[in-house]
Tab-separated table of C-alpha atoms in Angstrom:
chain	number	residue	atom	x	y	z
A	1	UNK	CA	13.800	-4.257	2.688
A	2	UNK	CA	17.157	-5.092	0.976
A	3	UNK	CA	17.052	-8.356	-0.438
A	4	UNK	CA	20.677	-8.814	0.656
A	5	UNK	CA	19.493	-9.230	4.739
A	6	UNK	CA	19.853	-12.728	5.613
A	7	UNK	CA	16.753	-14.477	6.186
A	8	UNK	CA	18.093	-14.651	10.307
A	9	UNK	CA	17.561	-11.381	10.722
A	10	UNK	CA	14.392	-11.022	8.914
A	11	UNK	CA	12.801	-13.660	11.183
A	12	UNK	CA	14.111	-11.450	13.622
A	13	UNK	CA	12.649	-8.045	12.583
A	14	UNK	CA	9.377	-10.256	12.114
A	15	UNK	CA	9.100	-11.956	15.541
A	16	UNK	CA	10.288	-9.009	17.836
A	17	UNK	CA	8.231	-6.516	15.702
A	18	UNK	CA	4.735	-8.339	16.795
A	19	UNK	CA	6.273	-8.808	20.277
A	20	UNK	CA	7.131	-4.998	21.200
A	21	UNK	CA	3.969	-4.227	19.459
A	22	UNK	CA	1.829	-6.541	21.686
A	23	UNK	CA	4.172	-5.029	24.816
A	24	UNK	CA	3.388	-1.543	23.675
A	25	UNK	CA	-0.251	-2.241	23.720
A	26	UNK	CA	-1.129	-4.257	27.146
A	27	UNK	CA	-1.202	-1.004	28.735
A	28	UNK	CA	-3.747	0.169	27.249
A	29	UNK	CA	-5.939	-2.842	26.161
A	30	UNK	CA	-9.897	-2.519	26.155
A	31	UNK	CA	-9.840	1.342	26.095
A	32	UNK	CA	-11.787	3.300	23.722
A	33	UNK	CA	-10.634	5.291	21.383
A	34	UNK	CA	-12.126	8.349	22.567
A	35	UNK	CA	-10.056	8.049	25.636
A	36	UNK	CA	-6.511	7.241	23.409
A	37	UNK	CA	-7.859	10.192	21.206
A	38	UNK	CA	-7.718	12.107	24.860
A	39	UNK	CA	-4.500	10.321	26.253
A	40	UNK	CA	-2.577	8.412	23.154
A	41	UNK	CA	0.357	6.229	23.667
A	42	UNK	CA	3.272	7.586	22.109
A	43	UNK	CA	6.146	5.616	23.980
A	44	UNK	CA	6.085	1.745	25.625
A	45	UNK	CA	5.224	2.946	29.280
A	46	UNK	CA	3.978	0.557	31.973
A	47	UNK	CA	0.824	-0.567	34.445
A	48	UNK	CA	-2.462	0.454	32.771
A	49	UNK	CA	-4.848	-2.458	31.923
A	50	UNK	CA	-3.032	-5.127	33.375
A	51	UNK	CA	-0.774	-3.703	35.988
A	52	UNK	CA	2.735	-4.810	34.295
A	53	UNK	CA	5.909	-3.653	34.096
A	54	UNK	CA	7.072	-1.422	30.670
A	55	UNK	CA	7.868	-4.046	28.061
A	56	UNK	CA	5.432	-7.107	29.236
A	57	UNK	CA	4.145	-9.607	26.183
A	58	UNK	CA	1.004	-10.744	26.806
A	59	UNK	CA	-1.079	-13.750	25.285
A	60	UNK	CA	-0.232	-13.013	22.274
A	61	UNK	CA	3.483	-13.026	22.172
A	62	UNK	CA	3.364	-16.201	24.454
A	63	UNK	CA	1.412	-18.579	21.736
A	64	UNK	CA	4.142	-17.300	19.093
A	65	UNK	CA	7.369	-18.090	21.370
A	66	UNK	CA	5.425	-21.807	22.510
A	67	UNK	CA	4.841	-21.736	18.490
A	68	UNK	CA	8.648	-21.245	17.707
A	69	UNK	CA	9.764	-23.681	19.821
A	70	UNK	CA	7.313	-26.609	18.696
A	71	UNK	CA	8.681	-25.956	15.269
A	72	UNK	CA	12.363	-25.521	16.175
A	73	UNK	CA	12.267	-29.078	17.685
A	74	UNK	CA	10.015	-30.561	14.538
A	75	UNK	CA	11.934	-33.427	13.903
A	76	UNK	CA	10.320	-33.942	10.060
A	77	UNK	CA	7.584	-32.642	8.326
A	78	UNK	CA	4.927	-34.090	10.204
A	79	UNK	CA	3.736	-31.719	12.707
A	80	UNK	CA	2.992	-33.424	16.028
A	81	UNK	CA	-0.593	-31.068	17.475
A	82	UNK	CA	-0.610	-33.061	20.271
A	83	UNK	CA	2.761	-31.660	21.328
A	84	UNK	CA	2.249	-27.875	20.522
A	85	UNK	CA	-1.024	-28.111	22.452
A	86	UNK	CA	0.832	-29.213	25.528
A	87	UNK	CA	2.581	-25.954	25.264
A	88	UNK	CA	-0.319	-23.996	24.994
A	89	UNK	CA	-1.621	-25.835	27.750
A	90	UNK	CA	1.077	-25.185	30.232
A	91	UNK	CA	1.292	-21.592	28.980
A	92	UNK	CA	-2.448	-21.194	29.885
A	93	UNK	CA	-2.257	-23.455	33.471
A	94	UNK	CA	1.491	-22.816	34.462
A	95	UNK	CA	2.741	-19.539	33.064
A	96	UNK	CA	5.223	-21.498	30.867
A	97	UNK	CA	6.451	-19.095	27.993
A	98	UNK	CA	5.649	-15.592	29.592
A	99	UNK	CA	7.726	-12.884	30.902
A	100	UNK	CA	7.389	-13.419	34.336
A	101	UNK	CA	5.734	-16.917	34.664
A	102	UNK	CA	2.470	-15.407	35.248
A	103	UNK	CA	-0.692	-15.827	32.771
A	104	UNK	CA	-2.571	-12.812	32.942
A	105	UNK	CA	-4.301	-12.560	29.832
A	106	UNK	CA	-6.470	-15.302	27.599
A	107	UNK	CA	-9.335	-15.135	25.153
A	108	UNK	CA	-12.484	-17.531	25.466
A	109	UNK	CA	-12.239	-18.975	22.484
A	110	UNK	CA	-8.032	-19.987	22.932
A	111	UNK	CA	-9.135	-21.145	26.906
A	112	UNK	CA	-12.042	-23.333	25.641
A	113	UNK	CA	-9.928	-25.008	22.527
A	114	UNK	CA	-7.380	-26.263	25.615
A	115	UNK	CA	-9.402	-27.138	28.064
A	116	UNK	CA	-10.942	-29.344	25.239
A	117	UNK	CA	-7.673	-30.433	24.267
A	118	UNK	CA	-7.031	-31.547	28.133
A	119	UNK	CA	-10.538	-33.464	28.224
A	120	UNK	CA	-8.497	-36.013	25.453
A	121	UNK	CA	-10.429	-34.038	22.493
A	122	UNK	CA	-8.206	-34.319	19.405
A	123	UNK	CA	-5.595	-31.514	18.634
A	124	UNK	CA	-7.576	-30.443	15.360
A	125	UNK	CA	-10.960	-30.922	16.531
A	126	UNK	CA	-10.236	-28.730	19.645
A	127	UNK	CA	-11.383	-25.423	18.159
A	128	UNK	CA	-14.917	-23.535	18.116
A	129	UNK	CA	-16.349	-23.706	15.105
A	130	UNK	CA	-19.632	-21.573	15.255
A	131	UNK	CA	-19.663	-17.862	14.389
A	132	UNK	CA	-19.082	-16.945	17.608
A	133	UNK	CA	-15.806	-18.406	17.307
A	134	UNK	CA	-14.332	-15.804	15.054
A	135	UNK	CA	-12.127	-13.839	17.362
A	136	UNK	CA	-8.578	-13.113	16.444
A	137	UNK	CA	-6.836	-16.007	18.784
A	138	UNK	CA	-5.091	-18.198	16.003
A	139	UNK	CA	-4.437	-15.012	13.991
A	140	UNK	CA	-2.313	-13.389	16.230
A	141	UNK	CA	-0.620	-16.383	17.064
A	142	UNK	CA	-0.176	-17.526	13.218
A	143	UNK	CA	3.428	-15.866	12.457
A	144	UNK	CA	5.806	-18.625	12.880
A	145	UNK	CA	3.858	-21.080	10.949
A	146	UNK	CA	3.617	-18.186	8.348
A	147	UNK	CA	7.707	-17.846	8.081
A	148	UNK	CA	7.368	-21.882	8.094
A	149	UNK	CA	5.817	-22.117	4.869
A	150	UNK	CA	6.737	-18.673	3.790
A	151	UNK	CA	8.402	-20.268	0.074
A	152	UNK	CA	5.136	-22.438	-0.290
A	153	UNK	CA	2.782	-19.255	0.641
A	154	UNK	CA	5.393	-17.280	-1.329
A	155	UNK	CA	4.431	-18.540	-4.898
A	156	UNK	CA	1.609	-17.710	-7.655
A	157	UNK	CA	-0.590	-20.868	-6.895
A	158	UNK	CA	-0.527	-20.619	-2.875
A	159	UNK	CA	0.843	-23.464	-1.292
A	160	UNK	CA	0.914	-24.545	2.353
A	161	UNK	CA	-2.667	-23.966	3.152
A	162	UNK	CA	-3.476	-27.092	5.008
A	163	UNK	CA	-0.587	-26.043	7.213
A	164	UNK	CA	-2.079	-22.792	8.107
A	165	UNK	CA	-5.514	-24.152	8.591
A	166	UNK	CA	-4.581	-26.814	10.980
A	167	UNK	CA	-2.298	-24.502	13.218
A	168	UNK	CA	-5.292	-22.239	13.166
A	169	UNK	CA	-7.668	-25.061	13.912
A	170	UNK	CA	-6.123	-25.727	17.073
A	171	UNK	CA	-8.289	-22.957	19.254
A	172	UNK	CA	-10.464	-21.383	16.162
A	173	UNK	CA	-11.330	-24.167	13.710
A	174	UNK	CA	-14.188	-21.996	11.986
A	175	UNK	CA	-13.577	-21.282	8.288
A	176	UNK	CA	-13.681	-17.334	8.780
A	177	UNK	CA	-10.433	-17.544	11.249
A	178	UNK	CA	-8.651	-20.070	8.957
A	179	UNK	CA	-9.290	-17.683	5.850
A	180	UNK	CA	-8.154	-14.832	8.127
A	181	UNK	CA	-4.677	-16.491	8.877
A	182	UNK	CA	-4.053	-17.770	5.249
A	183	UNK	CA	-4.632	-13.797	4.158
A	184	UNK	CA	-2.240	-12.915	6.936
A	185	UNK	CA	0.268	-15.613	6.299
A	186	UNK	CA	0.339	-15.020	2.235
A	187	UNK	CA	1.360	-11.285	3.349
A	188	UNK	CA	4.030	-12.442	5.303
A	189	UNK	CA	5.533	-14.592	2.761
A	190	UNK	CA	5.916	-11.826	0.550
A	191	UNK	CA	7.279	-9.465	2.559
A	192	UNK	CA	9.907	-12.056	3.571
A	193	UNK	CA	10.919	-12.311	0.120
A	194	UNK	CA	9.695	-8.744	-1.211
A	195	UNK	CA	13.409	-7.345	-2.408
A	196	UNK	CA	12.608	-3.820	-2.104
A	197	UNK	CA	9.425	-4.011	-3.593
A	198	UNK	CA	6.586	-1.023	-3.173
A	199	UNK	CA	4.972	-1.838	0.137
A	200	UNK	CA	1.571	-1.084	-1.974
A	201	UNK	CA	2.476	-3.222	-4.742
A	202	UNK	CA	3.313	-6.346	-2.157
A	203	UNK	CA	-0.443	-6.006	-0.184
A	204	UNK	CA	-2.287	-5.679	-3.613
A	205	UNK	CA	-0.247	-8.573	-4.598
A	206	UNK	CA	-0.771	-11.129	-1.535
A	207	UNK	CA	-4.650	-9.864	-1.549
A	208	UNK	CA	-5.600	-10.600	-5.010
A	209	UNK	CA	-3.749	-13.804	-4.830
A	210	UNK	CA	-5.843	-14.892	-1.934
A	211	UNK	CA	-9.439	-13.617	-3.530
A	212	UNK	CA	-8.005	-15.705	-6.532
A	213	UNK	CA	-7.361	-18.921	-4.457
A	214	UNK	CA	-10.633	-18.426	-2.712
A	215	UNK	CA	-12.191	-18.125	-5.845
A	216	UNK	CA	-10.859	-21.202	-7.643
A	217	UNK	CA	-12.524	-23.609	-4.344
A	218	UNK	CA	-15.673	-25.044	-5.389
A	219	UNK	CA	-16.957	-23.896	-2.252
A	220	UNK	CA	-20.030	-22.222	-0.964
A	221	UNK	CA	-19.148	-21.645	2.817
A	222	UNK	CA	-15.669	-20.367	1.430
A	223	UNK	CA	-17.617	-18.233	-1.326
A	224	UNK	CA	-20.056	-16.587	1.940
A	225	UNK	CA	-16.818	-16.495	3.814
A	226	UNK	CA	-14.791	-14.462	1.401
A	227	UNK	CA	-17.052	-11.652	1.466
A	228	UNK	CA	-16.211	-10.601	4.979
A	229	UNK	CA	-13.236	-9.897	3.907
A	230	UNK	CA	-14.074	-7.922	0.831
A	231	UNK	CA	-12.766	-4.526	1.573
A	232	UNK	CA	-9.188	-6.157	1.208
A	233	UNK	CA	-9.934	-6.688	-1.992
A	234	UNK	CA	-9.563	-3.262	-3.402
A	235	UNK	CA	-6.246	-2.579	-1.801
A	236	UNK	CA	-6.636	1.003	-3.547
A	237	UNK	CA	-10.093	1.795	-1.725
A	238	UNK	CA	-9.426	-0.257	1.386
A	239	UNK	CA	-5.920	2.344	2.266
A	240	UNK	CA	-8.247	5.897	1.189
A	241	UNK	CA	-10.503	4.809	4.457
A	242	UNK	CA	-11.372	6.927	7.094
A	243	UNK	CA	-9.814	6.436	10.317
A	244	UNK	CA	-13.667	6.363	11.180
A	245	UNK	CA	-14.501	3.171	9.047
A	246	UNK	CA	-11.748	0.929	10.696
A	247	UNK	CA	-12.832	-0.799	13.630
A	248	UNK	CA	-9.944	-2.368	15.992
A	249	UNK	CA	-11.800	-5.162	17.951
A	250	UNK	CA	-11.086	-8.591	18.948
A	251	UNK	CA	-12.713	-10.152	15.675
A	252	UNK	CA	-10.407	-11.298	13.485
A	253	UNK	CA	-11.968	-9.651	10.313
A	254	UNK	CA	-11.475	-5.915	12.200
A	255	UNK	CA	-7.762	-6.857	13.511
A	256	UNK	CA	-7.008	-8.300	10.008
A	257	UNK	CA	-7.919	-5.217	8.613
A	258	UNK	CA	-6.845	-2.833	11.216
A	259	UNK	CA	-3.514	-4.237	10.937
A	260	UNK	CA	-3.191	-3.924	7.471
A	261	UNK	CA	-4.790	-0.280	7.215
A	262	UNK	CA	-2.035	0.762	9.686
A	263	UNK	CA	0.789	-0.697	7.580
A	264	UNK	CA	-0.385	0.877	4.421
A	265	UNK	CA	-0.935	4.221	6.313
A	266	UNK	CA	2.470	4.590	7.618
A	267	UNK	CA	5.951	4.700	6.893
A	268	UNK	CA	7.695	3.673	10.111
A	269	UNK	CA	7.548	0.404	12.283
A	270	UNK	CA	7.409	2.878	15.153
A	271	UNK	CA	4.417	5.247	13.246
A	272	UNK	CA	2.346	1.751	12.302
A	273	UNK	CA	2.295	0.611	15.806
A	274	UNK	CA	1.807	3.536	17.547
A	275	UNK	CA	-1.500	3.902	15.067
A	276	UNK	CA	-2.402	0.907	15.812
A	277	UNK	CA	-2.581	1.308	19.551
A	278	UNK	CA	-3.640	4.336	18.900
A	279	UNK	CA	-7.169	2.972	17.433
A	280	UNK	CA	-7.729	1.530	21.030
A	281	UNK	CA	-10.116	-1.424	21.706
A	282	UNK	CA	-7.533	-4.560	21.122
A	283	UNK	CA	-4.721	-2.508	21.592
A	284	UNK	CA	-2.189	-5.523	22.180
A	285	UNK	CA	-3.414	-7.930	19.169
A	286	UNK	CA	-3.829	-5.131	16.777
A	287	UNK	CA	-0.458	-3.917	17.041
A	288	UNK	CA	1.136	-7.050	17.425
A	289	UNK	CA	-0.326	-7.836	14.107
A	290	UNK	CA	0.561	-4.887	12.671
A	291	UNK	CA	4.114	-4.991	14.319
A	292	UNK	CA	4.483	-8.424	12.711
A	293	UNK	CA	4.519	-6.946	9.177
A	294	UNK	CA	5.982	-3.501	9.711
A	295	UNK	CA	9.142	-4.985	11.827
A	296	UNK	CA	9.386	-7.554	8.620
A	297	UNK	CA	9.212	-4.452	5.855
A	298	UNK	CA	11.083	-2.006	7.632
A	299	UNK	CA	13.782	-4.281	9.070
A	300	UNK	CA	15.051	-5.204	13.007
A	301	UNK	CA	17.252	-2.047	13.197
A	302	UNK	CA	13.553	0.136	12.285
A	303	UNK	CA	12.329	-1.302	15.784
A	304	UNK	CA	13.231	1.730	18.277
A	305	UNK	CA	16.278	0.093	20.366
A	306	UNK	CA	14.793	1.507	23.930
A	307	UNK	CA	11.610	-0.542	23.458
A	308	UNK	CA	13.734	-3.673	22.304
A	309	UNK	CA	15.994	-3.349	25.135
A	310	UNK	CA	13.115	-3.552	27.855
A	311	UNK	CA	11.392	-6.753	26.684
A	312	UNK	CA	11.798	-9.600	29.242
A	313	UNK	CA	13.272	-12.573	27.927
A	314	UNK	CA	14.199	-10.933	24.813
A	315	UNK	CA	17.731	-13.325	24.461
A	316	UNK	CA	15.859	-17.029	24.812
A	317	UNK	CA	13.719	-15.500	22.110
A	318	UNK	CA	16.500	-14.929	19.865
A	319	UNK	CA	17.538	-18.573	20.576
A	320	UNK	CA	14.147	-19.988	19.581
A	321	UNK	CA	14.080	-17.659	16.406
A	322	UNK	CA	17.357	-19.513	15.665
A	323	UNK	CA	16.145	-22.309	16.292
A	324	UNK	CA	13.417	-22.084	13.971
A	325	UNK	CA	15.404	-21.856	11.076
């Protein structure tokens, strides 16, 4: 990406490249992919799964916009949980910040965390914190708080952590999802300010500097932790894998990783998402993830125009992206 693209329309090519990707995938969510091998997606189409129109966001999509807004109307640097949990709340009950004002699609995990939050549990105690918490609801979610603290993520000695933690703590407070987000997040950052750099060269980068900080916390659950995540750590090895050896489930270790093999694997936004769909299972998260870092490196005008042009909504989005700045 040319570092001469004004940080507006990077946020952009960010935000709309996890939302089309999540659009292209409701359609096809929870199929196998023996049946995508059979029928793959290869344009956004409509129906399937969920019975939407072409171009519906789902879940996904819906935490980030709620997201956006909470931090376009931060009025300092001390983020108020209480309020962003209200607008996950009336997302979940009321339909607030979807395309049609219908919820039609929410993980376990996300549901419990607010329904906690609405039994007067505290913002960042809200979120499961057993194993069995570990699915991928605060990572696909995690992107604007990502571009938030992209300069702190940005540099050599991370910074911004308790940031990501807490916005992750919010509906999956277990150490595995919070390490999953800060891996996510440190990609972001550098890819926001990558300046043409080799899209290999950024992921080996933003990996090694999160085994690194891992490794410097005097930590055992981190230490156990780390490990599940230990096939990012040789970028090299982790890209040569079989299509076979990726798995593209709701667990936020396998959409982590999904995501990521997908990026390194292509060399389009519209050739990463497809893949990603393409792997079946989580088809929505997966590529929404995976959207969120291809529409970043590639740019907003890489994002196929016909599949930007059918998202609901799409110009209150670009006023909350502005916003967020």
């Amino acid at each position: 990406m040319n570092k001469a693209i004004p940080i507006l329309e990077k946020y952009k090519a960010a935000v709309f490249g996890l939302i089309v990707g999540d659009a292209l995938g409701v359609p096809a969510e929870f199929k196998s992919r023996i049946e995508m091998k059979s029928h793959p997606v290869t344009d956004m189409m409509g129906y399937g799964t969920h019975q939407q129109p072409a171009g519906t966001w789902s879940d996904d999509s819906s935490m980030v916009v709620a997201a956006m807004e909470w931090l376009g109307e931060m009025q300092d640097n001390e983020p108020d949980y209480a309020l962003l949990m209200d607008k996950f709340s009336n997302w979940l009950m009321y339909g607030d910040y979807t395309p049609y004002g219908e919820t039609f699609d929410s993980g376990i995990s996300t549901s419990r965390a607010i329904i906690n939050y609405g039994k007067g549990m505290d913002p960042l105690q809200c979120g499961g914190k057993t194993d069995w918490d570990n699915g991928n609801g605060s990572l696909m979610r995690i992107l604007p708080a990502a571009l938030w603290k992209a300069n702190e993520l940005s540099k050599e000695e991370i910074d911004g952590t308790d940031f990501i933690y807490e916005v992750s703590a919010l509906t999956h407070a277990h150490t595995r999802s919070k390490m999953g987000c800060l891996i996510y997040s440190k990609l972001i950052a550098e890819l926001l300010y990558c300046q043409d750099r080799d899209k290999f060269d950024l992921v080996e980068k933003s990996m090694l500097a999160c085994k690194k900080y891992f490794d410097s916390m005097d930590d055992e659950e981190v230490a156990h932790e780390k490990e599940k995540y230990g096939r990012l750590w040789d970028v090299a090895a982790f890209q040569q894998l079989d299509e076979n050896e990726i798995k593209s489930s709701g667990y936020v270790v396998d959409t982590l990783e999904a995501a990521i093999w997908c990026f390194m694997n292509t060399d389009t936004y519209k050739d990463c998402v497809l893949k990603a769909v393409n792997l079946g299972e989580d088809t929505d998260t997966v590529a929404a993830v995976a959207g969120g870092l291809a529409g970043l490196y590639y740019g907003i005008e890489a994002i196929p125009q016909e599949w930007m042009n059918i998202l609901p909504k799409k110009e209150w989005i670009d006023e909350l992206i502005e916003k967020l700045l």
